Amino acid sequence: MAKASVKGKNHTTLALDIGGTWIRAATVTHDGQLLGARKQANPATGSAAEILALCARLADEARTASPVPPSGLGVSATGPVNPQTGVVYEPPNTPAGFSGLPLGQYLRERLGLAVVVDRDVNAAALAEQRFGAAQGCSEFVYLTVSTGLGAAVMADGELMRGADGAAGELGHVVVAPDGPTCGCGRRGCLEAVAAGPAIGRAADRLARANPGSGLAQLRDSLGGAPLRGHHVSAAALDGDPDAREILAAAGAAVVSGVVDIVNVFNPQRIVLGGGVAMAQPCWIEAANAAVSQSALQPARDTARVVSAELGDNGGLLGAALLLDQPTETNRARHRRR
Ligand SMILES: [Zn+2]
């Protein structure tokens, strides 16, 4: 389990959160305060060199807010990451410049600090466990529904990582074999049905098929630009029946996925986060009802679905906590016992 640091009350950690939309940096204190927070749009068409330079600059700027030299840099990065090497692999929802980025090595050399890189979902799970909705839990699953859909599994107080640090890609479990093609190449993945871009594409299909619909009018008012998940959420709030139906279908897929998670992992909690899920608080109630009705006993009596509590700060707080995670050497020692 992530342990409170014993480095003293003044100790700080530098944190970097690299998302598909924003890159954030801050100095994080031992009790979770963010100092010198910085945020800049991710240059979506940027080269690897441009993205790396921006990451280093924001981290450097945030470092100046630290009252003492930070103990290291934790990096929360979108997409598959090898936490041992700090290399990022072809994330399906992010700029091309990300693929193969040697993030860890570059930042270590550039900033002169110890660097730990991990998946954004793992970082968010650590943050919720320490400061948010999963406090006191050693068995939980953090599920995010946003531009992508993914999960982090905390089992026996430790993140489940798999052989390559890539475990937890629950967004690529197929829920509709004849459904839309996913960024990973298969059809009907949960991500291709329920993540923000999937919701936008479903609304676009409906708008094209039905030019008299409210969604078609909305599309026209945007100059024909593709609809996005947040457009659909706003239209649903305004009472558009098609938008409501699309979100209900996405919600049903997520709720079904939550029941699967309960059956497979027997967690104490499922923490639901990410922009799409946070905009649909009714999914929490629906998921709890489905778990009590449809999950297997005894897991269904224990599991509780709750909303993430840390919002946009979760990535930075979690990135800072990555430095307290057990090293591979420690894990190997533990396994030999
Ligand atoms: Zn997929």
Short mmCIF file of N, CA and C in Angstrom, two decimals, residues 127-137 140 269 271-272 304 306-310:
data_model
loop_
_atom_site.label_atom_id
_atom_site.label_comp_id
_atom_site.label_asym_id
_atom_site.label_seq_id
_atom_site.Cartn_x
_atom_site.Cartn_y
_atom_site.Cartn_z
N ALA A 127 -4.43 8.74 -5.90
CA ALA A 127 -4.91 9.99 -5.32
C ALA A 127 -6.25 9.79 -4.61
N GLU A 128 -7.16 9.04 -5.23
CA GLU A 128 -8.46 8.80 -4.58
C GLU A 128 -8.28 7.97 -3.31
N GLN A 129 -7.30 7.07 -3.32
CA GLN A 129 -7.08 6.25 -2.12
C GLN A 129 -6.52 7.10 -0.97
N ARG A 130 -5.64 8.03 -1.28
CA ARG A 130 -5.02 8.83 -0.21
C ARG A 130 -5.91 9.99 0.22
N PHE A 131 -6.51 10.67 -0.77
CA PHE A 131 -7.19 11.93 -0.44
C PHE A 131 -8.69 11.94 -0.77
N GLY A 132 -9.20 10.93 -1.47
CA GLY A 132 -10.56 11.06 -2.02
C GLY A 132 -11.51 9.94 -1.65
N ALA A 133 -12.17 9.37 -2.66
CA ALA A 133 -13.32 8.49 -2.47
C ALA A 133 -12.96 7.05 -2.08
N ALA A 134 -11.68 6.71 -2.08
CA ALA A 134 -11.31 5.32 -1.75
C ALA A 134 -10.43 5.27 -0.50
N GLN A 135 -10.55 6.28 0.35
CA GLN A 135 -9.74 6.28 1.57
C GLN A 135 -10.09 5.05 2.41
N GLY A 136 -9.07 4.37 2.91
CA GLY A 136 -9.29 3.20 3.75
C GLY A 136 -9.54 1.93 2.97
N CYS A 137 -9.52 1.99 1.64
CA CYS A 137 -9.79 0.79 0.82
C CYS A 137 -8.48 0.19 0.31
N PHE A 140 -10.06 -1.91 -4.51
CA PHE A 140 -11.02 -1.10 -5.26
C PHE A 140 -10.59 -0.96 -6.71
N ARG A 269 -14.96 -1.01 -3.33
CA ARG A 269 -15.57 0.13 -4.00
C ARG A 269 -15.20 0.15 -5.47
N VAL A 271 -14.75 3.33 -7.93
CA VAL A 271 -14.75 4.79 -7.98
C VAL A 271 -14.89 5.19 -9.44
N LEU A 272 -15.97 5.88 -9.75
CA LEU A 272 -16.25 6.26 -11.14
C LEU A 272 -15.84 7.72 -11.35
N ARG A 304 -19.57 -1.06 -3.42
CA ARG A 304 -20.34 0.19 -3.46
C ARG A 304 -19.73 1.06 -4.55
N VAL A 306 -19.11 4.63 -6.12
CA VAL A 306 -19.08 6.02 -5.65
C VAL A 306 -18.44 6.91 -6.72
N SER A 307 -18.68 8.20 -6.58
CA SER A 307 -18.14 9.15 -7.54
C SER A 307 -16.72 9.56 -7.11
N ALA A 308 -15.84 9.76 -8.08
CA ALA A 308 -14.50 10.28 -7.78
C ALA A 308 -14.65 11.66 -7.14
N GLU A 309 -13.70 12.01 -6.28
CA GLU A 309 -13.86 13.27 -5.53
C GLU A 309 -12.83 14.33 -5.90
N LEU A 310 -11.79 13.97 -6.65
CA LEU A 310 -10.67 14.91 -6.78
C LEU A 310 -10.64 15.70 -8.09
#
